PDB file of C-alpha atoms in Angstrom:
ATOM      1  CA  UNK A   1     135.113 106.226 117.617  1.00 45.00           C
ATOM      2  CA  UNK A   2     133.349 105.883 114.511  1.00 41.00           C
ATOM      3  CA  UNK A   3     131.765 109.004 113.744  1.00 44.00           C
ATOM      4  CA  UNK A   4     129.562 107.852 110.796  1.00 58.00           C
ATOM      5  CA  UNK A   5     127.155 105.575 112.884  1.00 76.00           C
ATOM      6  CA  UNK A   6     126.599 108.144 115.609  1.00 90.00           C
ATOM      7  CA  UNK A   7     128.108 107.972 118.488  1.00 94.00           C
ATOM      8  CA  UNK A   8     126.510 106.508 122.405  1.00 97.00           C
ATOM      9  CA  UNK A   9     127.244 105.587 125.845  1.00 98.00           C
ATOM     10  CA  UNK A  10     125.603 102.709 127.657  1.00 98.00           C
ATOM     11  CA  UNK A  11     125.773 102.428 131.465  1.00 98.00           C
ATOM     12  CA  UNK A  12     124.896  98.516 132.671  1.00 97.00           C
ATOM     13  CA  UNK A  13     125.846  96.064 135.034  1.00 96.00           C
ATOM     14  CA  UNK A  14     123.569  94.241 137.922  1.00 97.00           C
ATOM     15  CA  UNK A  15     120.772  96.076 140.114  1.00 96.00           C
ATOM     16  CA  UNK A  16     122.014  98.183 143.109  1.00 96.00           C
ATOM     17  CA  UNK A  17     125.597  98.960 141.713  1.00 96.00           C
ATOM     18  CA  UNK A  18     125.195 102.551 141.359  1.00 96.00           C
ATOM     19  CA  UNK A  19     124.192 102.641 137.177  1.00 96.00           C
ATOM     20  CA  UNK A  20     121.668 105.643 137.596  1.00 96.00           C
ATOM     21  CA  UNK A  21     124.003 108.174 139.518  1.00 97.00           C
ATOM     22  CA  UNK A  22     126.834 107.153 137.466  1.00 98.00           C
ATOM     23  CA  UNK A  23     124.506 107.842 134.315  1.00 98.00           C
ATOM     24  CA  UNK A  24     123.582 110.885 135.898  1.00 98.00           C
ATOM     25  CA  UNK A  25     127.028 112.411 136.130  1.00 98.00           C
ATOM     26  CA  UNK A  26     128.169 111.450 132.695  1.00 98.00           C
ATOM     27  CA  UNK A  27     125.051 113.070 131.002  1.00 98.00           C
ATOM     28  CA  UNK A  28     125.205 116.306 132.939  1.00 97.00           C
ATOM     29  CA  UNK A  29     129.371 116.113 131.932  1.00 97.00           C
ATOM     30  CA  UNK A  30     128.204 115.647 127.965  1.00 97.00           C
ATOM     31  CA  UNK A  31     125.171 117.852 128.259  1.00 97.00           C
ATOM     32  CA  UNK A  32     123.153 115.258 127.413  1.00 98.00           C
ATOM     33  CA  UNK A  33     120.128 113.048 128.144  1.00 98.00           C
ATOM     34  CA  UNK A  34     119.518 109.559 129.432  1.00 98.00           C
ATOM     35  CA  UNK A  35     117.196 106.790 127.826  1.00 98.00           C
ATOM     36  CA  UNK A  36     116.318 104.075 130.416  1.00 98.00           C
ATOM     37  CA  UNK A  37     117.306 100.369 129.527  1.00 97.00           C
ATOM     38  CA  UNK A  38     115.137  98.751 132.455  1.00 96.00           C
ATOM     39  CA  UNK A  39     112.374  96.539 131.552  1.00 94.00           C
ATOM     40  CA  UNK A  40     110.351  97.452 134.842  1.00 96.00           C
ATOM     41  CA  UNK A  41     110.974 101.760 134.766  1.00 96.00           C
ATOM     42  CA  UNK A  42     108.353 101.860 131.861  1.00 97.00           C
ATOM     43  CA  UNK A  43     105.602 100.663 134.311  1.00 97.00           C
ATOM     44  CA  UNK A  44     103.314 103.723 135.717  1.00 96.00           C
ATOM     45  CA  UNK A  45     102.838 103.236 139.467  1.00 96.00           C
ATOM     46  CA  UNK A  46     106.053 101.628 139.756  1.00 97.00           C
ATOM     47  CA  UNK A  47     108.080 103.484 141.815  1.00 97.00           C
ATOM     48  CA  UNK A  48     110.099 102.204 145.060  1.00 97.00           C
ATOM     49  CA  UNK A  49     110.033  98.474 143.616  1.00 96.00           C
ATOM     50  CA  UNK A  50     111.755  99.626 140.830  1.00 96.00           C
ATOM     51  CA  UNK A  51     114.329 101.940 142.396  1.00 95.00           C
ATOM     52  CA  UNK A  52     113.359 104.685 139.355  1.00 96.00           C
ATOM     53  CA  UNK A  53     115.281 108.031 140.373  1.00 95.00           C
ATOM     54  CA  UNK A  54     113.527 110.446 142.127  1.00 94.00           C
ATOM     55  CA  UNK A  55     113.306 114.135 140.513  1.00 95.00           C
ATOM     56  CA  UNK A  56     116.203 114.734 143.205  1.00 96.00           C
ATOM     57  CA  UNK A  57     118.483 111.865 141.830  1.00 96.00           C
ATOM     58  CA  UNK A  58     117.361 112.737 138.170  1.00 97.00           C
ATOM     59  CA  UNK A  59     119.454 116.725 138.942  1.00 96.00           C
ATOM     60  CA  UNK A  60     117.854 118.110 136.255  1.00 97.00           C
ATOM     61  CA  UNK A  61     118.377 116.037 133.966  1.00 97.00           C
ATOM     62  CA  UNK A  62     116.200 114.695 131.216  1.00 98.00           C
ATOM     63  CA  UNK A  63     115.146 110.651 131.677  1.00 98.00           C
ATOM     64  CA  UNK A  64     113.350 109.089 128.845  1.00 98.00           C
ATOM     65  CA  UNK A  65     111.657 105.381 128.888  1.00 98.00           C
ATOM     66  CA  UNK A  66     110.265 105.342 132.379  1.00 98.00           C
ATOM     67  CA  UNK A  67     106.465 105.919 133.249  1.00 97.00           C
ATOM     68  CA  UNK A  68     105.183 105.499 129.562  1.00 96.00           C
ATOM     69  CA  UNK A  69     102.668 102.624 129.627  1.00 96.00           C
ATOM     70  CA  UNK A  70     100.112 101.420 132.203  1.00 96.00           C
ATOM     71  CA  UNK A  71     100.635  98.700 134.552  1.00 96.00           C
ATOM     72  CA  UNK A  72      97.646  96.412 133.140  1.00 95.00           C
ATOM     73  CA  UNK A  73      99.561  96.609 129.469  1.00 92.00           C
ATOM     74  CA  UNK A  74     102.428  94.075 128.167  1.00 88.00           C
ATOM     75  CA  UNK A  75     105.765  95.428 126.971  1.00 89.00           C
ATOM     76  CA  UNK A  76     108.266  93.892 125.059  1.00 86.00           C
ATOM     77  CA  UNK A  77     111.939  94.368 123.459  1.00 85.00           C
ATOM     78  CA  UNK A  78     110.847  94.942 120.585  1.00 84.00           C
ATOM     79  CA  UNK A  79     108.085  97.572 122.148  1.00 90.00           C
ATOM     80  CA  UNK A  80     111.285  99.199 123.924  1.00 93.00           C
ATOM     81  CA  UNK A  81     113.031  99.491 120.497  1.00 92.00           C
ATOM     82  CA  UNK A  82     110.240 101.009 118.485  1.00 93.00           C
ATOM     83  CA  UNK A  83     110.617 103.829 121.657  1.00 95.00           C
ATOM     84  CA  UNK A  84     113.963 103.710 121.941  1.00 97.00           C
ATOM     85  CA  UNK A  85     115.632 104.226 118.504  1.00 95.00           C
ATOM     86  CA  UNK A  86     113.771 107.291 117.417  1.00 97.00           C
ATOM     87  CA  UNK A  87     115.233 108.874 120.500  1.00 97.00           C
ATOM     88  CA  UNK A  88     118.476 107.945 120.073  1.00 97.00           C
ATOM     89  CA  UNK A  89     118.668 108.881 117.096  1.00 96.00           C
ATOM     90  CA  UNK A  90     117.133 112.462 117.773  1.00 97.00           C
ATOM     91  CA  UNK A  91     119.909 113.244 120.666  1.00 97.00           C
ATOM     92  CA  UNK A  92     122.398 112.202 117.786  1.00 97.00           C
ATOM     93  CA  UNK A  93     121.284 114.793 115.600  1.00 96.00           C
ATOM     94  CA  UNK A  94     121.144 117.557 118.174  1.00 96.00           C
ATOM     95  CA  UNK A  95     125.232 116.389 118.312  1.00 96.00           C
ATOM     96  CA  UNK A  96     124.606 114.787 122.105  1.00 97.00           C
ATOM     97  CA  UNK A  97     126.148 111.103 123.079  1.00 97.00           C
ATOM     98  CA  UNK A  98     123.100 109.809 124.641  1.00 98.00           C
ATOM     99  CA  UNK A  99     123.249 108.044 127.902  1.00 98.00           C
ATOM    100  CA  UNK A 100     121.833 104.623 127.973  1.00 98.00           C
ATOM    101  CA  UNK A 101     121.244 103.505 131.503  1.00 98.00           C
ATOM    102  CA  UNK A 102     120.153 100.014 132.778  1.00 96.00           C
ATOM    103  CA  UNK A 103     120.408  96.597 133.372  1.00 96.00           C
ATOM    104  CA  UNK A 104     118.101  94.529 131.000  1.00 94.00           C
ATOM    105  CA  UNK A 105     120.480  92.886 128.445  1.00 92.00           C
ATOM    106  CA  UNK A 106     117.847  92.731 125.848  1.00 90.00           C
ATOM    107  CA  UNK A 107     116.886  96.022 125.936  1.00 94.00           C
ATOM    108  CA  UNK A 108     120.755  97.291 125.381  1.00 96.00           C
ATOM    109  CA  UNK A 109     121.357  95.384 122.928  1.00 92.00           C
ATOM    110  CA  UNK A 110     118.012  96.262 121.008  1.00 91.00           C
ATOM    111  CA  UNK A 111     120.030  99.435 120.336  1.00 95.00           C
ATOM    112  CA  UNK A 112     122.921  98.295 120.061  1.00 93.00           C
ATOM    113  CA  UNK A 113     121.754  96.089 117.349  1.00 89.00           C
ATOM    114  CA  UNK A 114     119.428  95.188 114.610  1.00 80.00           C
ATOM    115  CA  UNK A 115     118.354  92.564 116.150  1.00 67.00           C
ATOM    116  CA  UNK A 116     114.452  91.624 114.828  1.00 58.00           C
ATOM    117  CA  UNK A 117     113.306  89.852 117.643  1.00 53.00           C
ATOM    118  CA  UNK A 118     110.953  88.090 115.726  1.00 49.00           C
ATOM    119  CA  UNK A 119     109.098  91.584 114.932  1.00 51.00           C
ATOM    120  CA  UNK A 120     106.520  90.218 116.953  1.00 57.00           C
ATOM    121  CA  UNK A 121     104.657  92.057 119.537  1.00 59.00           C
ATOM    122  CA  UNK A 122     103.812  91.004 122.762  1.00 66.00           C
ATOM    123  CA  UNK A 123     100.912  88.573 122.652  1.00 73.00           C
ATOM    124  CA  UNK A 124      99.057  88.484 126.277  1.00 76.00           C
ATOM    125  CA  UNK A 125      96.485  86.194 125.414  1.00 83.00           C
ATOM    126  CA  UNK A 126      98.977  83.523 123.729  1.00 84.00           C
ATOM    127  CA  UNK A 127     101.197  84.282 126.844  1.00 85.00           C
ATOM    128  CA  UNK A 128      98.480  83.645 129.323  1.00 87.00           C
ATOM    129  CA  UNK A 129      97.843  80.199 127.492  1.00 89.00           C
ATOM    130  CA  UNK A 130     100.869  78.797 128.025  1.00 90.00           C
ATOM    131  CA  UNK A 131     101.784  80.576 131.420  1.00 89.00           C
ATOM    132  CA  UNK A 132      98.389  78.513 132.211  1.00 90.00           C
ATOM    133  CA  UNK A 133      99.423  75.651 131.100  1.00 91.00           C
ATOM    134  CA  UNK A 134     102.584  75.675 133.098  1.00 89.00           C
ATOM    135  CA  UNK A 135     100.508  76.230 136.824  1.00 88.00           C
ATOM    136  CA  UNK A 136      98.250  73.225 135.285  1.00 89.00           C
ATOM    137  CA  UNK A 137     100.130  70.638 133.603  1.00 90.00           C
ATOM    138  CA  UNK A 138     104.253  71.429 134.367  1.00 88.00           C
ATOM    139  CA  UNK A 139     106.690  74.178 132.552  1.00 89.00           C
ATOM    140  CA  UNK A 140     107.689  70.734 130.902  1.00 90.00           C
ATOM    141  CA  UNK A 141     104.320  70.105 129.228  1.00 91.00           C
ATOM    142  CA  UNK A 142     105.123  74.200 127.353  1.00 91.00           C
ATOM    143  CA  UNK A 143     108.341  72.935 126.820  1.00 91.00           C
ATOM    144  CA  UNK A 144     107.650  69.648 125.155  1.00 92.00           C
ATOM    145  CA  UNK A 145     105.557  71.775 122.352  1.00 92.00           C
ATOM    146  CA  UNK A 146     108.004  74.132 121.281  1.00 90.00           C
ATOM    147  CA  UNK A 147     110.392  71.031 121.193  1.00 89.00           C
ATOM    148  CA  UNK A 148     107.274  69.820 119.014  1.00 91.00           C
ATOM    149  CA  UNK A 149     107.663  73.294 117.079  1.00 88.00           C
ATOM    150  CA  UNK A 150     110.861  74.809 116.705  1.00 89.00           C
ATOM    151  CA  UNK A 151     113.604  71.954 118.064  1.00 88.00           C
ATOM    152  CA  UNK A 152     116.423  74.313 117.154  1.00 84.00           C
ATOM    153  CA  UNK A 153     115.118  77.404 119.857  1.00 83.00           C
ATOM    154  CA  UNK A 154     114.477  74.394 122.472  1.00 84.00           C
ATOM    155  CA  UNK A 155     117.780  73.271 122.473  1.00 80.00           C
ATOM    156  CA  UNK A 156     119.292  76.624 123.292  1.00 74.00           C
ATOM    157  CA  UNK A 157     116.699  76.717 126.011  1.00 75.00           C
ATOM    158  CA  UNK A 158     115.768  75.093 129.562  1.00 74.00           C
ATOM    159  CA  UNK A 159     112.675  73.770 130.417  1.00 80.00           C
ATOM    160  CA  UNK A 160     112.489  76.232 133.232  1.00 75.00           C
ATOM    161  CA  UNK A 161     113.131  79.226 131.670  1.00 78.00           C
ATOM    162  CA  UNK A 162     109.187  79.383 131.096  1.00 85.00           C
ATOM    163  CA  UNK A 163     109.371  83.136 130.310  1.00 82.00           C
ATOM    164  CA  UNK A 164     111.919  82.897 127.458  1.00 81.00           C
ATOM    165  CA  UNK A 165     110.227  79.663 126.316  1.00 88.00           C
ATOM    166  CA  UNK A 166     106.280  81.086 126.404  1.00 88.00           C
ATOM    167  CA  UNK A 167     108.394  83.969 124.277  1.00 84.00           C
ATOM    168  CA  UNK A 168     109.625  81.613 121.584  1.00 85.00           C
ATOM    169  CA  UNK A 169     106.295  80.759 121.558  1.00 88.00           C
ATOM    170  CA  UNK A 170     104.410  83.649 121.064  1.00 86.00           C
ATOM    171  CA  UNK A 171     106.963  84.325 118.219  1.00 84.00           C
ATOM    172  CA  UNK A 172     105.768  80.878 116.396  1.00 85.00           C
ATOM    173  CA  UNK A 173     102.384  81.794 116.468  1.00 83.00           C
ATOM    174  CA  UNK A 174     102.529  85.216 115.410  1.00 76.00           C
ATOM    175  CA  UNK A 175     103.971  83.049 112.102  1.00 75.00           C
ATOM    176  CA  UNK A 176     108.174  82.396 112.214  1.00 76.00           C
ATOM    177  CA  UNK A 177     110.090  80.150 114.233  1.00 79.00           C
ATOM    178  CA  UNK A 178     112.838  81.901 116.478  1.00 74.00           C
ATOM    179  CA  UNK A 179     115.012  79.993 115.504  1.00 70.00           C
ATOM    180  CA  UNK A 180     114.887  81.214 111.395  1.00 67.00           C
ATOM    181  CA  UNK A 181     115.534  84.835 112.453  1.00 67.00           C
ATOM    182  CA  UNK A 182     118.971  85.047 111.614  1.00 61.00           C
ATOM    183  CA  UNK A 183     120.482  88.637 112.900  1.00 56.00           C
ATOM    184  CA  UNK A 184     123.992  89.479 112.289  1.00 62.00           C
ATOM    185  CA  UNK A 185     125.677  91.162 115.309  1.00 73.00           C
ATOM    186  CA  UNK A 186     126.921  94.308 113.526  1.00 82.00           C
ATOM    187  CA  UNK A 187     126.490  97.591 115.946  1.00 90.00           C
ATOM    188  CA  UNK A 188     124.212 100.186 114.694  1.00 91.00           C
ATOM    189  CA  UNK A 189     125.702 102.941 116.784  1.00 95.00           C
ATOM    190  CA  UNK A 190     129.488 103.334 117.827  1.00 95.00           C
ATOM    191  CA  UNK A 191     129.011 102.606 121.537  1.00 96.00           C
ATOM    192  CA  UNK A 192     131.166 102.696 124.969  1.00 97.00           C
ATOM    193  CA  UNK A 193     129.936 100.613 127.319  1.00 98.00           C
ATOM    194  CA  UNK A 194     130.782 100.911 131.096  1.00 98.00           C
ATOM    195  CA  UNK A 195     130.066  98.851 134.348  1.00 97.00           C
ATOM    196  CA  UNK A 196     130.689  98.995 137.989  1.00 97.00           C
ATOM    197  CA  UNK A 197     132.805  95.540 139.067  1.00 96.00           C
ATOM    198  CA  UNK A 198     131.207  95.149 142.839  1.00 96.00           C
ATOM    199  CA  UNK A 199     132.899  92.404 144.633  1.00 95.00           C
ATOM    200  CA  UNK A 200     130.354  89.961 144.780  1.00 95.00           C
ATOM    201  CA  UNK A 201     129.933  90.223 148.356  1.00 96.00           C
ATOM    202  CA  UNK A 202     129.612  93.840 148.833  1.00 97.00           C
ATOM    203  CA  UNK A 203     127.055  93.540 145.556  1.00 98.00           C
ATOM    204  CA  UNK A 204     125.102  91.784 147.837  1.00 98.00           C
ATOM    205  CA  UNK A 205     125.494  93.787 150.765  1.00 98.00           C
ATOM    206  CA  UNK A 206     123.951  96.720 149.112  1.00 98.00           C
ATOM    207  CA  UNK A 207     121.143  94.223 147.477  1.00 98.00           C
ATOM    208  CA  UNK A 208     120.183  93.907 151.159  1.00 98.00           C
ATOM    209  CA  UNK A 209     120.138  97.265 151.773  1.00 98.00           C
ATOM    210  CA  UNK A 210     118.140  98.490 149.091  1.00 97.00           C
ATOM    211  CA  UNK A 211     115.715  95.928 149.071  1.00 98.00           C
ATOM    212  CA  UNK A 212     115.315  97.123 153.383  1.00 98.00           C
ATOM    213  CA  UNK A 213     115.083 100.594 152.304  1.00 97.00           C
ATOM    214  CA  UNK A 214     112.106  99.699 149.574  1.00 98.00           C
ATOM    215  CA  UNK A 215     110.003  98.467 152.039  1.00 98.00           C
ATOM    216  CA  UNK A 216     111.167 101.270 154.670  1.00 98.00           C
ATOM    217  CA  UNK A 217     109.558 103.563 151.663  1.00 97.00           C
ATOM    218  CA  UNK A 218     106.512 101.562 151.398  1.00 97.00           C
ATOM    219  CA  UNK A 219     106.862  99.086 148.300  1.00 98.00           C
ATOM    220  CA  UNK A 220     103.741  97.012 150.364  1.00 98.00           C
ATOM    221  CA  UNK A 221     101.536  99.758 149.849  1.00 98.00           C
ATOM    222  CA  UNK A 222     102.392 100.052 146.153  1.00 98.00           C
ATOM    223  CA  UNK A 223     101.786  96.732 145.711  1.00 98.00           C
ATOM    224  CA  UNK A 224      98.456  97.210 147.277  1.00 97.00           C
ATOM    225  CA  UNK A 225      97.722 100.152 145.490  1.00 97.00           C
ATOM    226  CA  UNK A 226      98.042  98.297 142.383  1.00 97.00           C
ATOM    227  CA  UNK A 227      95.954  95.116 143.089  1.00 97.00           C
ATOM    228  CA  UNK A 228      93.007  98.357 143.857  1.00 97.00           C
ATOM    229  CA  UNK A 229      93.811  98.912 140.507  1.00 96.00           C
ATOM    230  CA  UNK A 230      93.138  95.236 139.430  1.00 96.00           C
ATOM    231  CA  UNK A 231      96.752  94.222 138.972  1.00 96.00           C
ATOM    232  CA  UNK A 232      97.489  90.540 139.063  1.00 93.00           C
ATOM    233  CA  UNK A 233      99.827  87.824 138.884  1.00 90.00           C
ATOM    234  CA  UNK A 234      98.935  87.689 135.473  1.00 88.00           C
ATOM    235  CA  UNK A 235     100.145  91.181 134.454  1.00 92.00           C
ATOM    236  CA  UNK A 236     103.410  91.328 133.126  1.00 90.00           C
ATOM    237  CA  UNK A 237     104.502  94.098 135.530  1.00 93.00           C
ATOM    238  CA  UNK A 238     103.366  92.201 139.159  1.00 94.00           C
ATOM    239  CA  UNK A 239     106.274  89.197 137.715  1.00 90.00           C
ATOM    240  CA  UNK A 240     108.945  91.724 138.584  1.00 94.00           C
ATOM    241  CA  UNK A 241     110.652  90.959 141.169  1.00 96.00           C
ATOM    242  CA  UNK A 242     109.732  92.672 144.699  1.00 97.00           C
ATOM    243  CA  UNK A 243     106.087  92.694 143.619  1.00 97.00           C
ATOM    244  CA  UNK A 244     105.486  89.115 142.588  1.00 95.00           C
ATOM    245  CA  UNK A 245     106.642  88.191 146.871  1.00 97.00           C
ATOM    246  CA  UNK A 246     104.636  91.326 148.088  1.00 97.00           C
ATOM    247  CA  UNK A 247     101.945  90.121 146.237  1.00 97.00           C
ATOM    248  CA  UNK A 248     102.227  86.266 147.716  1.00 96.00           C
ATOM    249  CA  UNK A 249     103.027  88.268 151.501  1.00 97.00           C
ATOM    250  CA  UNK A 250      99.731  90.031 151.252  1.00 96.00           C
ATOM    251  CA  UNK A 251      98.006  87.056 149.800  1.00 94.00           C
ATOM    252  CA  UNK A 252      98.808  85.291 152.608  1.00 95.00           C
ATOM    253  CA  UNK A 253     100.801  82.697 150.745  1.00 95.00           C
ATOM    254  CA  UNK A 254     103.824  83.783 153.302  1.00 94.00           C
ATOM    255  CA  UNK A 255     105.204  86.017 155.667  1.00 97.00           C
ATOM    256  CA  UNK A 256     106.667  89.301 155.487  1.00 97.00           C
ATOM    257  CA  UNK A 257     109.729  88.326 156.760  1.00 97.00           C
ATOM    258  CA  UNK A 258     110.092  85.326 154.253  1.00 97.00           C
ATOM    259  CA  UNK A 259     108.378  87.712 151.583  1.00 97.00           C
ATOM    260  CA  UNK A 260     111.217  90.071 152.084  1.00 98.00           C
ATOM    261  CA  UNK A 261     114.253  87.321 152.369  1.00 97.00           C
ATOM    262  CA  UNK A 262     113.002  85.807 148.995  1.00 97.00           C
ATOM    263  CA  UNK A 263     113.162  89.247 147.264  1.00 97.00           C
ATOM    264  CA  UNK A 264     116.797  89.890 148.470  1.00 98.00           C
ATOM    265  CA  UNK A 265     117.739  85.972 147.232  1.00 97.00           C
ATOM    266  CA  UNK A 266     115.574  86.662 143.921  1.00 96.00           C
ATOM    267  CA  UNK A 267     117.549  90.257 143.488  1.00 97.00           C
ATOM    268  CA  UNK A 268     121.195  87.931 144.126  1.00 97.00           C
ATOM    269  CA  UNK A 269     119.988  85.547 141.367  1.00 95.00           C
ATOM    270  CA  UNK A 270     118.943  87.943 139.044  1.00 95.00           C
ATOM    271  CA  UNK A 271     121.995  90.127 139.556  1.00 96.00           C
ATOM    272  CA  UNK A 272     124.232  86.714 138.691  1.00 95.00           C
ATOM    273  CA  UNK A 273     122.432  86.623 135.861  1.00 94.00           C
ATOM    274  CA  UNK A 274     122.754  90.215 134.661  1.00 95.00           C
ATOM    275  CA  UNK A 275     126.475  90.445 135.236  1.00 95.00           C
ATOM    276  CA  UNK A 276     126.396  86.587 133.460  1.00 93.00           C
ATOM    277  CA  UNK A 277     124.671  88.256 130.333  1.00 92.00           C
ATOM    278  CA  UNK A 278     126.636  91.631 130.348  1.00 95.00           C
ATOM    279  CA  UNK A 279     130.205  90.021 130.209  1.00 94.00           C
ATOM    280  CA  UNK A 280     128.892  88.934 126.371  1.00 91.00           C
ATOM    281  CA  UNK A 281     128.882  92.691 126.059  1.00 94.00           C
ATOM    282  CA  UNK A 282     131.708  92.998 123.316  1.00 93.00           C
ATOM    283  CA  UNK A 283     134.386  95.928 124.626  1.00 94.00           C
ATOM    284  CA  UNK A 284     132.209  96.679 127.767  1.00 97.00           C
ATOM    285  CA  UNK A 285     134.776  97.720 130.231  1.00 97.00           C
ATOM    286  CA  UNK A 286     134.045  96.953 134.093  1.00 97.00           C
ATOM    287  CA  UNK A 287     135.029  99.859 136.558  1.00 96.00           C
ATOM    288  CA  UNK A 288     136.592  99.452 139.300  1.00 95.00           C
ATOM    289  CA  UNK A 289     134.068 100.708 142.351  1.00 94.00           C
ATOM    290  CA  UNK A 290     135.201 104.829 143.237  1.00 91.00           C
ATOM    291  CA  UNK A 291     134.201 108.135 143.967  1.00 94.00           C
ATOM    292  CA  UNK A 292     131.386 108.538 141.207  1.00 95.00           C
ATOM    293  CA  UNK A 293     132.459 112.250 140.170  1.00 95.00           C
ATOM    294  CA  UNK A 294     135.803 110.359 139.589  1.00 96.00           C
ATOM    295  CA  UNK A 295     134.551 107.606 137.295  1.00 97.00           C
ATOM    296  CA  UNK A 296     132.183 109.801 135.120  1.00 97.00           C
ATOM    297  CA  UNK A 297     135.176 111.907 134.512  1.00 96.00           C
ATOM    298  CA  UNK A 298     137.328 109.001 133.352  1.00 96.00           C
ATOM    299  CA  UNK A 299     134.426 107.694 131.141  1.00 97.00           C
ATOM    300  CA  UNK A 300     133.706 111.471 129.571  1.00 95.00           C
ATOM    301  CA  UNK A 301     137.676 111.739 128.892  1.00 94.00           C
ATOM    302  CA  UNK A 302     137.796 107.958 127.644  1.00 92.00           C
ATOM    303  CA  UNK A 303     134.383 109.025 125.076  1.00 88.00           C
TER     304      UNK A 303
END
């Protein structure tokens, strides 16, 4: 490894494959400390939906990125890189490897790389606009205008994908297209990368079971814990998934049963989606599934 650039070690892959024990291992191994990569851990009040390690799991370990802004706020990548960085960078100084632990691709590879994201914050009125005018009028009606605005981003893009397109959005109006941020992909840090390869099927299988366990540990009464804290579907947080189908459950939109079934098919999709996103992951090497002591040792030798 490349010395000069600092050295770190990121470990992804899809929900409910076993990242945050693995992580765990590995940074007691290098004496280290683990940053969390997970777009839904920095949510306070967030707990079983989330699957954030519990003081028990964390073994005295130090876990930064989770609990650090209120579930009413917004949080983007480039909010997680302003946090992130400065940490990383710290741990490299102290002569650690820090542990990067998660499984949303943006956020990894906002350390990873210099990527500018259109150094715009996240905008929740402009969002709420447009998310707006999707329920109203169609997610093709916010599609047609940043067709209208920035072609180039709208052809990499599907009309559906109304998060990423409301995004692109939000970056036009904060005064750039998306599509004129030009970033190189040259890694900031030297970086090993690690995932566990699941057959798809068992993946699944323990998507099931964790998603049955979550609401064996009460994820309905977080959810209604938050809406007594006036959390909404229009908070960024209650679109995660498990909260967003709680939320319609005790809305009476649906049943719990059906509430429950579409979190463990929205937790499959996503986790397509996440393994889809990670394979673009130059060098990332995907483990083969073992005895976790076994693979953190193999990773620590391999760093």
């Amino acid at each position: 490894m490349n010395q000069e650039k600092g050295k770190i070690l990121i470990i992804c892959g899809p929900t409910a494959s076993g990242k945050s024990q693995l992580a765990v291992k590995c940074a007691s191994l290098l004496n280290s400390e683990i940053i969390s990569a997970d777009a839904m851990d920095v949510y306070r009040g967030l707990d079983i939906g989330t699957a954030k390690p519990t003081e028990e799991e964390k073994c005295g370990i130090k876990h930064h990125l989770i609990d650090v802004v209120n579930a009413d706020k917004t949080f983007s990548v480039g909010d997680y890189k302003e946090f992130a960085r400065p940490i990383v960078d710290s741990l490299i100084k102290e002569g650690k490897i820090p542990v990067i632990c998660g499984g949303t691709g943006f956020y990894v590879n906002s350390i990873i790389y210099d990527f500018s994201y259109g150094n715009s914050a996240a905008n929740l009125a402009t969002r709420e606009k447009y998310m707006n005018m999707a329920k109203e009028q169609g997610k093709q009606a916010v599609f047609d205008i940043l067709k209208a605005v920035d072609p180039e981003t709208a052809e990499t893009l599907h009309p559906n994908d109304l998060k990423r397109v409301v995004r692109a959005l939000e970056i036009f109006e904060s005064g750039t297209k998306k599509s004129d941020i030009k970033d190189e992909k040259i890694p900031v840090y030297d970086y090993a990368a690690y995932a566990i390869d699941y057959d798809r099927e068992e993946l699944y299988s323990r998507i099931d079971a964790r998603v049955d366990k979550m609401i064996e540990n009460g994820l309905i009464d977080e959810v209604r814990s938050l809406i007594s804290c006036g959390i909404t579907p229009k908070h960024q947080c209650m679109q995660g998934i498990g909260y967003k189908e709680i939320y319609s459950y005790l809305n009476g939109e649906q049943s719990l049963t059906d509430a429950v079934n579409t979190v463990k098919l929205n937790t499959k999709h996503y986790a397509k989606r996440q393994i889809t996103f990670f394979k673009r992951l130059d060098g990332l090497i995907w483990l083969k599934p073992d005895n976790v002591d076994m693979l953190a040792k193999r990773i620590v030798k391999d760093l």
